[in-house]
Amino acid sequence: MASQAKGLQNFISDLRNAKSKEEESSRVERELAKIRRKFASGLSSKSNEDGSNTSLSSYQRKKYVWKLVYIHVLGYEVDFGHSEVLTLVKSNKFSEKQVGYVALSLLLRGSDPLMNSVVNSIRSDLVAGGASKGSNSVQIDTAQSLALCSIANISGLELIQALHVEVQHNLVSKTSSPNVKKKSALCLLRLVRTSPNLFAGREFAPHIAQLLQDRHLGVLTSTMSLLNGLAVQHPTEYETLIPYVVHILGMLVIKKACGKEYLYYKTPSPWLQIKLLKFLQLYPNILAEKDANPSSKASTAQLTQVVQKILTETDVSDSINKSNADHAILFEAVNLIVCWGPSGPTQLREAAMKLLGKFISVREPNIRYLALMTMAKLAQLDTGSAEGVKKHQTTVLVSLKDADISVRRRALDLLFVMCDSDNAEMIVDELVNHLVLADAAIREEMVLKIAILAEKYATDLRWYVDTILKLISISGDHVSDPIWHRVVQIVTNHPQGDLQAYAAATLLVAASPRRCHETAVRVAAYVLGEFGFLIAERPGMSGEEQFRILHQHWHSSDETTRAILISTYAKLANLYEECRPLVAPVFARCKNSVDVEIQQRSAEYAAMREAFSPEAVEDLLREMPPFEDKEQTALELRLKDKEGEDSATFVKAARPSVEQRQRAAQAAAAAREVEEEAQRQHYEEEGGEEDYDEEDRLQDLAPVGIPKEIIPAMRKAFSNLCTCSSGVLFENNFIQIGLKHDYQAAQGRITVFFGNVTSNLLKHVRISIDDCDHLRMQKQGTEGLLDDEEGGGCSVAARTQAKLLILVETLAPFDDAPAMRVKFETTEGIKHEYPLRLPIVATCFMEPVELASGAFMQRWKSLEGQERECQEIVKAPQSAPEIDEEYMEKIRSIITDGLHFGHCQGCDPTPWTISGAATYRTGSKDKNGNNINVGCLVRVEANPQARAFRVTTRTLHPLCSKAVKNVALVSIKLA
Amino acid sequence: MISMILVLNHKGDVMISRQYRDDVSRAAADSFRLQVIAAKETGTQAPVKRIENCSFLYTRHLNMYFVAITRANVNPALVFEYLFQKITILKAYLGEEFDDNSIRNNMTLIYELMDETMDYGYPQNCAVDVLRLYINLGNIRQQDEPDASELTSQITGAIDWRREGIRHKRNEVYIDVLESINLLMSSQGDILRMEVTAQVQMNTKLTGMPECKFGLNDKLVIEKEASSNRKPGVEIDDCTFHRCVRLGKFDADRTITFIPPDGEFELMRYRVTDNINLPFKIIPAVREMQDQNRVSINLKAISTYNTRLFATHVVIKIPVPKNTAKTKIKTSFGRAKYEPEQSAIIWRIKKFPGKAECMIGADIDLMPTTRNKAWVRPPINVDFQVPMFTSSGVNVRFLRVYDKSGYNTNRWVRYITKAGGYQIRI
């Protein structure tokens, strides 16, 4: 027919030859105008009642409508000619009907108001089959088919409402030919998809059952498509159809009963098989139902038999088409097994696993891809199948290096899913190793998954931190913010063990090279700001060092990183006085930064010290509180975004692992312990003072501690006392604690005075001093002062003192100071409790030794190295004058008088070094009955230009070195 | 700056390609071919296309594309001006209607011109008559070739647009004042926008290095001269000049003095917004019938200029609805026709006398449509030319030519008013 329409062909070739868009559209416009003119030429005189033009010949009408269709398909708007189309639809000739329906389904939309007039003509075609049986049944069939096709294509709401009954009727009617049935099934599927709930499933299910008994495989295939579409919407309503489906499946698989025209490379209708299997996947519980009646039992038995047969009897064939069809069925069968999950027969699952294991090493990438994907689903089942999967771990790892990226993705997914506590470390290491080689397209996904796995299965959180660091160093660009945020959260939330110190130290090392990834700098900056103080004592990790290491990245980092760095600097400056002069210029410069965030941060941090009390500043810059544990971490959310909620990997990620549960339990236990402790105390106190009213009890729980603002002063007083024989240790509005101490070799005599500076009585003054191994102590004080129990203690009247005498003997070197707790109660009943430290430090027990320069150097050399040496650099205080000879003299007096070292003259070539020697006397005896002594050497070297001192101590005992160094440092700082 | 100039034929084959910088590759031609020419994009889209960080600025001459490629953020006006100049130069060398064949036959000449007019992506001397001095391949007549030193001083000198020693037997100057009038009128007859943009074209055939002085009836100048018997001048809103005009002098006393280039050039452009005489009055009456299947249009066009004058090439484009099926048109004058490509009735009048009135009436049958859509009613467009008429009222008062030899000069002045965007809403 098209061969006759010369005008149409000319028109099309004209358009094809158009050189530019303008030319084409002007040709189209001209053609449209011509068609309009033709259609309208008889409009006034000879038109039908529906507006179509009777003067047109059938040929012309077809030709113009074809042209309209072609123009429409090219993308131009065609909004006339519907009456001609309707005329064609109503025609009795197939050629005209066909054009009419094609135009109808393309040119009209379901929402068009014209639909009403169309519906009737379509309906008459639909029902024609029922109305007139006879000679021209072929023609009726074609008319029905055309009508069904265009209903499916237009599928407007109104059309569906008007015609779905007829369509259903066509589907179930006995008189319809198979062809019509096929088409009606598919048409109905389309209608159901656009408007679900078109009819009740329960009433319709029997009709489908009847259709499923049809012998025509084509009808069955279409019906199964419809059934799948329906059952996805309302699975329960079609459950009764399972036996029919199983029966058909049995026919196809076991009996191989199939018409010749439906054999595809000797496989009986693979499409139908797949549809049947897909339908069965909607009912994962059919095998689990115990109370099933015998008939359904028989069908399930048959079903397992069928699946078994599919699994065992499928053999790989050489023909690609055949193997594709067979594999498709096979994978659907495996999917069905996966669907059944644990309720399915074990031997089926094992067989499936074995098959998949074979497939993942096949050459054909499509099969490998499917096998990996299915295996991931299978591994997701909680039963022993995960073990089966693990056997193939090495093969999967090989797939990770596949040439095809989508196969690599699947392999990654599978690895992610099969990971558990046993193989986590290995898989994660393998993945990290592979990350180096992986190409950019898959890296981000890998990084995300490694991060999740490392977090889930970390038995040691240090390993987790290490892994993430490795990720950053290998592929920092793909480590998204949520990943490193998570590191920070985990480190913050796990104060148990030395995780925080470990993380701080590791990150400091990671950030020390000149070039390192921005993300590493960010994590390092944050973690050091929070936990840097935990490692500040370690060599090369002092606050100053930390600052130096972080600041080297300043110039290469972007705004976000700088903002984090600024906060870290503020925290460092707060903790270490020596950092303040380093940080101040950075803040000053950033106050004019273009970036508002940086500007604000630096300005606020810089102004903080002047604007607030030191206490408030401390409060502001304290460590962050632990993070809340969210239901879904940010990482999981990301995974969900990328892969969709029902992917195997997401399900896996959302389920907490054993390790995570353990960790959560530990954290909970720790929290509980703290709580219980508090409660026990509470009960104890209650036991003591039962007549406390509620208010008092509250106060009771939290006695007043040392106010924040006097802590710096306290520190200073403590340091002073370390080198002075007497002074004030503590002072506030209530109490003044003075101290006098002198030492003779290994023994010391300390007198502590507790003066009441209020005008009222201080009640229940009690002192407790912790015993320690390295000190033997004898205490003697004003009566009641050393009482243990709550109600005891002495009372100190206004402007009077209580006195405590302590005799100590040192037994071994040590580097801390004994703790003392002072408790008292004012007349108002407010309890105070001050934790203090007594200035009994190692240097107190030093005895000066005069050494000749030669002897000093000899000993100095012999003590070199390892832990026996301690060294640190300290800046002279800001307020100090120039470092000159006079100043050095002062330092010398600190060494000799304060630290009780003998000054070794002659071994200092310049005035800028001071050397000293002393013996640390202890009261312990060695096996000969002599007192054990430790020789100590100290050297202070000054650098006047840098206004810094380097303190080096070398002793026989590491603790001794450290203790001497600490005291020397503090003393020099305060000089 | 411009990295590459390409000349492509209508299929996108490269005919000429000259690279000035190495930041674009020759493969750029392919992406232009695929994304612009093959996509039939030309004509519908802006003539600037950005593909992979390269900007393609192009224009067409017949079926050839002149494409400038750049990576930098260039001034597009500059690039297009260069491309237009390039086409002008090629026209001068190869003839008005040069095509792919003439390009192919004059390959060496064109590359020489490419080299001379642009250096490292920066446009250089594009004056045709100067280029002619030293690039004389092809059809250009061998003129009396100046020697090298003269040429250098000419190109680098203060007046590089005119060479010395030009001789003409008859000294003549032609002046064309081309005005184009833009109008937008609302359906109620209110004027929404009205302005005249004009250019003064000159063609000089003068001997030696003459100094010229040019005068319009500029209001400011006339007021300064303050002679009461003259007509009031025209208020010129803004103007730009050819670079030969001494701007210092113009700023000081608004006299236009210059040493003209030889041959054709555009002396100045100006714009006038006040006191404009509209050459045509258009009165449309459009009626859509109730049943929405018929539209009737009646339109009256009245010319307002002097009866001695007449307009030529008058084209009135009356839009009709898209679904027009049949038209019945009656005109008192000229020919009218429905043209579906433009979905408009085009009414053409070859010669429209002054102070005349013309009518057109059209009955239009519409095709019923599937979906009812209101007609957007685009404006009526009018195109015309009125010789010897300036709608701004500008006229040339004088042109004086001073030369050492003191010869006489013949001066010819022409005026034309054309329609720019002359639109009436309906």
mmCIF file of C-alpha atoms in Angstrom, chain A residues 423-694:
data_model
loop_
_atom_site.group_PDB
_atom_site.id
_atom_site.type_symbol
_atom_site.label_atom_id
_atom_site.label_comp_id
_atom_site.label_asym_id
_atom_site.label_seq_id
_atom_site.Cartn_x
_atom_site.Cartn_y
_atom_site.Cartn_z
ATOM 1 C CA ASN A 423 37.514 -12.914 56.944
ATOM 2 C CA ALA A 424 36.945 -9.193 57.391
ATOM 3 C CA GLU A 425 40.553 -8.331 57.953
ATOM 4 C CA MET A 426 41.656 -10.302 54.958
ATOM 5 C CA ILE A 427 38.989 -8.949 52.651
ATOM 6 C CA VAL A 428 39.546 -5.397 53.722
ATOM 7 C CA ASP A 429 43.297 -5.726 53.245
ATOM 8 C CA GLU A 430 42.735 -7.255 49.863
ATOM 9 C CA LEU A 431 40.387 -4.478 48.886
ATOM 10 C CA VAL A 432 42.809 -1.841 50.089
ATOM 11 C CA ASN A 433 45.562 -3.445 48.054
ATOM 12 C CA HIS A 434 43.322 -3.550 45.079
ATOM 13 C CA LEU A 435 42.325 0.057 45.518
ATOM 14 C CA VAL A 436 45.763 1.095 44.306
ATOM 15 C CA LEU A 437 45.072 -0.509 40.944
ATOM 16 C CA ALA A 438 41.354 0.156 40.689
ATOM 17 C CA ASP A 439 40.286 2.769 38.215
ATOM 18 C CA ALA A 440 38.548 5.941 39.145
ATOM 19 C CA ALA A 441 35.054 4.831 38.209
ATOM 20 C CA ILE A 442 34.852 2.247 40.936
ATOM 21 C CA ARG A 443 37.106 3.831 43.537
ATOM 22 C CA GLU A 444 34.548 5.880 45.327
ATOM 23 C CA GLU A 445 32.321 2.876 45.782
ATOM 24 C CA MET A 446 35.237 0.787 47.002
ATOM 25 C CA VAL A 447 36.330 3.390 49.490
ATOM 26 C CA LEU A 448 32.845 3.652 50.876
ATOM 27 C CA LYS A 449 32.492 -0.080 51.237
ATOM 28 C CA ILE A 450 35.903 -0.563 52.772
ATOM 29 C CA ALA A 451 35.106 2.133 55.294
ATOM 30 C CA ILE A 452 31.857 0.458 56.241
ATOM 31 C CA LEU A 453 33.403 -2.987 56.488
ATOM 32 C CA ALA A 454 36.338 -1.744 58.523
ATOM 33 C CA GLU A 455 33.958 -0.094 60.931
ATOM 34 C CA LYS A 456 31.633 -3.061 61.156
ATOM 35 C CA TYR A 457 34.197 -5.747 61.711
ATOM 36 C CA ALA A 458 36.949 -3.964 63.531
ATOM 37 C CA THR A 459 37.859 -6.044 66.569
ATOM 38 C CA ASP A 460 40.473 -3.457 67.322
ATOM 39 C CA LEU A 461 39.444 0.055 66.534
ATOM 40 C CA ARG A 462 43.081 0.960 65.978
ATOM 41 C CA TRP A 463 42.980 -1.230 62.935
ATOM 42 C CA TYR A 464 39.958 0.714 61.761
ATOM 43 C CA VAL A 465 41.796 4.001 62.128
ATOM 44 C CA ASP A 466 44.787 2.572 60.296
ATOM 45 C CA THR A 467 42.623 1.301 57.465
ATOM 46 C CA ILE A 468 40.914 4.596 56.929
ATOM 47 C CA LEU A 469 44.257 6.369 56.974
ATOM 48 C CA LYS A 470 45.464 3.991 54.335
ATOM 49 C CA LEU A 471 42.378 4.763 52.279
ATOM 50 C CA ILE A 472 43.094 8.434 52.534
ATOM 51 C CA SER A 473 46.681 8.021 51.489
ATOM 52 C CA ILE A 474 45.827 5.793 48.535
ATOM 53 C CA SER A 475 42.801 7.539 47.224
ATOM 54 C CA GLY A 476 42.097 10.595 49.286
ATOM 55 C CA ASP A 477 39.927 12.216 46.665
ATOM 56 C CA HIS A 478 37.338 9.523 47.022
ATOM 57 C CA VAL A 479 37.171 9.572 50.779
ATOM 58 C CA SER A 480 34.050 11.581 51.243
ATOM 59 C CA ASP A 481 33.344 13.737 54.247
ATOM 60 C CA PRO A 482 31.011 11.247 55.953
ATOM 61 C CA ILE A 483 33.838 8.710 56.053
ATOM 62 C CA TRP A 484 36.270 10.846 57.933
ATOM 63 C CA HIS A 485 33.517 12.316 60.071
ATOM 64 C CA ARG A 486 32.786 8.772 61.099
ATOM 65 C CA VAL A 487 36.416 8.268 62.133
ATOM 66 C CA VAL A 488 36.186 11.310 64.342
ATOM 67 C CA GLN A 489 32.917 10.103 65.820
ATOM 68 C CA ILE A 490 34.272 6.685 66.608
ATOM 69 C CA VAL A 491 37.454 8.022 68.145
ATOM 70 C CA THR A 492 35.491 10.486 70.240
ATOM 71 C CA ASN A 493 32.938 7.942 71.360
ATOM 72 C CA HIS A 494 35.448 5.341 72.504
ATOM 73 C CA PRO A 495 37.450 6.746 75.352
ATOM 74 C CA GLN A 496 38.234 3.225 76.586
ATOM 75 C CA GLY A 497 41.721 1.936 75.958
ATOM 76 C CA ASP A 498 44.294 4.090 74.284
ATOM 77 C CA LEU A 499 42.375 4.531 71.027
ATOM 78 C CA GLN A 500 42.326 8.286 71.305
ATOM 79 C CA ALA A 501 46.015 8.592 72.040
ATOM 80 C CA TYR A 502 46.789 6.074 69.331
ATOM 81 C CA ALA A 503 44.690 7.905 66.794
ATOM 82 C CA ALA A 504 46.271 11.211 67.706
ATOM 83 C CA ALA A 505 49.802 9.822 67.439
ATOM 84 C CA THR A 506 49.145 8.005 64.169
ATOM 85 C CA LEU A 507 47.512 11.002 62.589
ATOM 86 C CA LEU A 508 50.319 13.237 63.713
ATOM 87 C CA VAL A 509 52.772 10.945 61.965
ATOM 88 C CA ALA A 510 50.502 10.797 58.929
ATOM 89 C CA ALA A 511 50.332 14.560 58.717
ATOM 90 C CA SER A 512 54.041 15.158 59.192
ATOM 91 C CA PRO A 513 55.187 14.747 55.586
ATOM 92 C CA ARG A 514 55.177 17.967 53.634
ATOM 93 C CA ARG A 515 52.744 16.581 51.107
ATOM 94 C CA CYS A 516 49.778 14.674 52.346
ATOM 95 C CA HIS A 517 46.163 14.571 51.344
ATOM 96 C CA GLU A 518 43.823 17.283 52.423
ATOM 97 C CA THR A 519 41.452 14.834 54.069
ATOM 98 C CA ALA A 520 44.317 13.504 56.171
ATOM 99 C CA VAL A 521 45.048 17.040 57.300
ATOM 100 C CA ARG A 522 41.429 17.509 58.245
ATOM 101 C CA VAL A 523 41.194 14.377 60.342
ATOM 102 C CA ALA A 524 44.566 15.066 61.897
ATOM 103 C CA ALA A 525 43.594 18.622 62.703
ATOM 104 C CA TYR A 526 40.381 17.622 64.344
ATOM 105 C CA VAL A 527 41.730 14.667 66.298
ATOM 106 C CA LEU A 528 44.824 16.518 67.476
ATOM 107 C CA GLY A 529 42.699 19.418 68.591
ATOM 108 C CA GLU A 530 40.635 17.038 70.656
ATOM 109 C CA PHE A 531 43.118 14.485 71.846
ATOM 110 C CA GLY A 532 46.506 15.996 71.097
ATOM 111 C CA PHE A 533 47.092 16.510 74.809
ATOM 112 C CA LEU A 534 47.143 12.747 75.321
ATOM 113 C CA ILE A 535 50.379 12.477 73.392
ATOM 114 C CA ALA A 536 51.899 15.833 74.208
ATOM 115 C CA GLU A 537 54.290 14.172 76.643
ATOM 116 C CA ARG A 538 55.796 11.940 73.997
ATOM 117 C CA PRO A 539 59.031 13.025 72.389
ATOM 118 C CA GLY A 540 58.538 15.012 69.205
ATOM 119 C CA MET A 541 54.829 15.311 69.820
ATOM 120 C CA SER A 542 54.654 18.322 72.088
ATOM 121 C CA GLY A 543 51.973 20.883 71.509
ATOM 122 C CA GLU A 544 54.415 23.045 69.669
ATOM 123 C CA GLU A 545 55.392 20.198 67.405
ATOM 124 C CA GLN A 546 51.773 19.414 66.754
ATOM 125 C CA PHE A 547 51.204 22.975 65.739
ATOM 126 C CA ARG A 548 54.246 23.001 63.495
ATOM 127 C CA ILE A 549 53.210 19.821 61.731
ATOM 128 C CA LEU A 550 49.675 20.998 61.134
ATOM 129 C CA HIS A 551 50.653 24.468 60.114
ATOM 130 C CA GLN A 552 52.943 23.331 57.334
ATOM 131 C CA HIS A 553 49.796 22.379 55.420
ATOM 132 C CA TRP A 554 48.147 25.732 55.915
ATOM 133 C CA HIS A 555 49.112 27.192 52.581
ATOM 134 C CA SER A 556 48.069 24.219 50.544
ATOM 135 C CA SER A 557 44.713 23.686 52.170
ATOM 136 C CA ASP A 558 41.310 25.005 51.201
ATOM 137 C CA GLU A 559 38.818 27.016 53.189
ATOM 138 C CA THR A 560 37.103 24.130 54.955
ATOM 139 C CA THR A 561 40.364 22.669 56.131
ATOM 140 C CA ARG A 562 41.555 26.050 57.288
ATOM 141 C CA ALA A 563 38.442 26.506 59.347
ATOM 142 C CA ILE A 564 39.131 23.195 61.085
ATOM 143 C CA LEU A 565 42.760 24.124 61.540
ATOM 144 C CA ILE A 566 41.812 27.403 63.179
ATOM 145 C CA SER A 567 39.679 25.634 65.755
ATOM 146 C CA THR A 568 42.512 23.222 66.408
ATOM 147 C CA TYR A 569 44.956 26.062 66.857
ATOM 148 C CA ALA A 570 42.643 27.662 69.363
ATOM 149 C CA LYS A 571 42.565 24.444 71.347
ATOM 150 C CA LEU A 572 46.327 24.003 71.167
ATOM 151 C CA ALA A 573 46.902 27.572 72.240
ATOM 152 C CA ASN A 574 44.625 27.044 75.162
ATOM 153 C CA LEU A 575 46.485 23.963 76.327
ATOM 154 C CA TYR A 576 50.070 24.980 75.677
ATOM 155 C CA GLU A 577 51.212 28.393 76.531
ATOM 156 C CA GLU A 578 54.150 28.095 74.187
ATOM 157 C CA CYS A 579 51.786 27.777 71.238
ATOM 158 C CA ARG A 580 50.095 31.071 71.860
ATOM 159 C CA PRO A 581 52.702 33.290 70.227
ATOM 160 C CA LEU A 582 52.663 30.953 67.238
ATOM 161 C CA VAL A 583 48.922 30.949 66.884
ATOM 162 C CA ALA A 584 48.305 34.637 67.454
ATOM 163 C CA PRO A 585 49.751 35.813 64.109
ATOM 164 C CA VAL A 586 47.686 33.231 62.241
ATOM 165 C CA PHE A 587 44.529 34.537 63.843
ATOM 166 C CA ALA A 588 45.561 38.100 63.198
ATOM 167 C CA ARG A 589 46.053 37.379 59.505
ATOM 168 C CA CYS A 590 42.818 35.471 59.148
ATOM 169 C CA LYS A 591 40.749 38.213 60.665
ATOM 170 C CA ASN A 592 40.742 39.774 57.204
ATOM 171 C CA SER A 593 40.134 36.562 55.319
ATOM 172 C CA VAL A 594 37.737 36.649 52.396
ATOM 173 C CA ASP A 595 36.014 33.587 53.697
ATOM 174 C CA VAL A 596 33.432 34.527 56.271
ATOM 175 C CA GLU A 597 33.711 31.308 58.230
ATOM 176 C CA ILE A 598 37.458 31.653 58.676
ATOM 177 C CA GLN A 599 37.159 35.298 59.467
ATOM 178 C CA GLN A 600 34.565 34.674 62.115
ATOM 179 C CA ARG A 601 36.374 31.790 63.718
ATOM 180 C CA SER A 602 39.701 33.558 63.964
ATOM 181 C CA ALA A 603 38.192 36.793 65.193
ATOM 182 C CA GLU A 604 36.182 35.019 67.856
ATOM 183 C CA TYR A 605 39.024 32.828 69.054
ATOM 184 C CA ALA A 606 41.351 35.789 69.188
ATOM 185 C CA ALA A 607 38.890 37.885 71.147
ATOM 186 C CA MET A 608 37.866 35.052 73.413
ATOM 187 C CA ARG A 609 40.620 35.512 75.919
ATOM 188 C CA GLU A 610 39.866 39.155 76.536
ATOM 189 C CA ALA A 611 36.112 38.806 76.419
ATOM 190 C CA PHE A 612 35.583 35.915 78.798
ATOM 191 C CA SER A 613 36.927 34.655 82.060
ATOM 192 C CA PRO A 614 39.624 31.978 81.769
ATOM 193 C CA GLU A 615 37.112 29.525 83.145
ATOM 194 C CA ALA A 616 34.662 30.207 80.358
ATOM 195 C CA VAL A 617 37.417 29.912 77.791
ATOM 196 C CA GLU A 618 38.410 26.546 79.227
ATOM 197 C CA ASP A 619 34.815 25.513 79.030
ATOM 198 C CA LEU A 620 34.455 26.603 75.452
ATOM 199 C CA LEU A 621 37.570 24.865 74.266
ATOM 200 C CA ARG A 622 37.084 21.642 76.135
ATOM 201 C CA GLU A 623 36.824 18.380 74.229
ATOM 202 C CA MET A 624 33.626 17.803 72.354
ATOM 203 C CA PRO A 625 31.044 15.594 74.014
ATOM 204 C CA PRO A 626 30.519 12.133 72.504
ATOM 205 C CA PHE A 627 28.414 12.039 69.368
ATOM 206 C CA GLU A 628 24.956 10.618 69.330
ATOM 207 C CA ASP A 629 24.709 7.224 67.757
ATOM 208 C CA LYS A 630 22.246 7.525 64.956
ATOM 209 C CA GLU A 631 20.104 4.742 63.651
ATOM 210 C CA GLN A 632 21.652 4.980 60.240
ATOM 211 C CA THR A 633 25.071 6.402 59.856
ATOM 212 C CA ALA A 634 25.791 8.879 57.143
ATOM 213 C CA LEU A 635 27.762 6.220 55.314
ATOM 214 C CA GLU A 636 24.850 3.881 55.140
ATOM 215 C CA LEU A 637 22.637 6.657 53.896
ATOM 216 C CA ARG A 638 25.077 7.277 51.097
ATOM 217 C CA LEU A 639 25.117 3.667 50.180
ATOM 218 C CA LYS A 640 21.349 3.720 50.102
ATOM 219 C CA ASP A 641 21.364 6.722 47.818
ATOM 220 C CA LYS A 642 23.657 4.998 45.427
ATOM 221 C CA GLU A 643 22.232 1.543 45.299
ATOM 222 C CA GLY A 644 18.648 1.744 46.365
ATOM 223 C CA GLU A 645 17.097 0.465 49.519
ATOM 224 C CA ASP A 646 16.603 -3.151 48.604
ATOM 225 C CA SER A 647 20.064 -3.928 47.292
ATOM 226 C CA ALA A 648 21.815 -6.755 49.079
ATOM 227 C CA THR A 649 24.646 -4.506 50.108
ATOM 228 C CA PHE A 650 22.436 -2.000 51.772
ATOM 229 C CA VAL A 651 20.593 -4.654 53.733
ATOM 230 C CA LYS A 652 23.965 -5.922 54.824
ATOM 231 C CA ALA A 653 25.260 -2.530 55.823
ATOM 232 C CA ALA A 654 22.202 -1.730 57.868
ATOM 233 C CA ARG A 655 22.554 -4.861 59.979
ATOM 234 C CA PRO A 656 24.948 -4.332 62.866
ATOM 235 C CA SER A 657 27.817 -6.818 63.024
ATOM 236 C CA VAL A 658 28.880 -8.825 66.054
ATOM 237 C CA GLU A 659 31.788 -6.470 66.642
ATOM 238 C CA GLN A 660 29.587 -3.454 66.504
ATOM 239 C CA ARG A 661 27.216 -4.984 68.968
ATOM 240 C CA GLN A 662 30.129 -5.882 71.188
ATOM 241 C CA ARG A 663 31.470 -2.382 71.064
ATOM 242 C CA ALA A 664 28.076 -0.924 71.773
ATOM 243 C CA ALA A 665 27.738 -3.320 74.699
ATOM 244 C CA GLN A 666 31.127 -2.288 76.052
ATOM 245 C CA ALA A 667 30.265 1.353 75.813
ATOM 246 C CA ALA A 668 26.935 0.714 77.481
ATOM 247 C CA ALA A 669 28.641 -1.289 80.234
ATOM 248 C CA ALA A 670 31.099 1.509 80.867
ATOM 249 C CA ALA A 671 28.282 3.987 81.073
ATOM 250 C CA ARG A 672 26.394 1.696 83.421
ATOM 251 C CA GLU A 673 29.425 1.349 85.639
ATOM 252 C CA VAL A 674 29.772 5.065 85.962
ATOM 253 C CA GLU A 675 26.127 5.302 86.812
ATOM 254 C CA GLU A 676 26.298 2.546 89.373
ATOM 255 C CA GLU A 677 29.323 4.118 90.952
ATOM 256 C CA ALA A 678 27.446 7.345 91.292
ATOM 257 C CA GLN A 679 24.489 5.540 92.767
ATOM 258 C CA ARG A 680 26.601 3.635 95.250
ATOM 259 C CA GLN A 681 28.115 6.871 96.446
ATOM 260 C CA HIS A 682 24.713 8.288 96.669
ATOM 261 C CA TYR A 683 23.518 5.410 98.842
ATOM 262 C CA GLU A 684 26.548 5.631 101.065
ATOM 263 C CA GLU A 685 25.984 9.258 101.650
ATOM 264 C CA GLU A 686 22.374 8.667 102.284
ATOM 265 C CA GLY A 687 23.242 6.006 104.784
ATOM 266 C CA GLY A 688 25.394 8.511 106.676
ATOM 267 C CA GLU A 689 23.026 11.401 106.734
ATOM 268 C CA GLU A 690 19.534 10.179 106.590
ATOM 269 C CA ASP A 691 17.901 13.315 107.810
ATOM 270 C CA TYR A 692 19.059 15.288 104.786
ATOM 271 C CA ASP A 693 16.220 16.795 102.941
ATOM 272 C CA GLU A 694 15.950 16.465 99.222
#
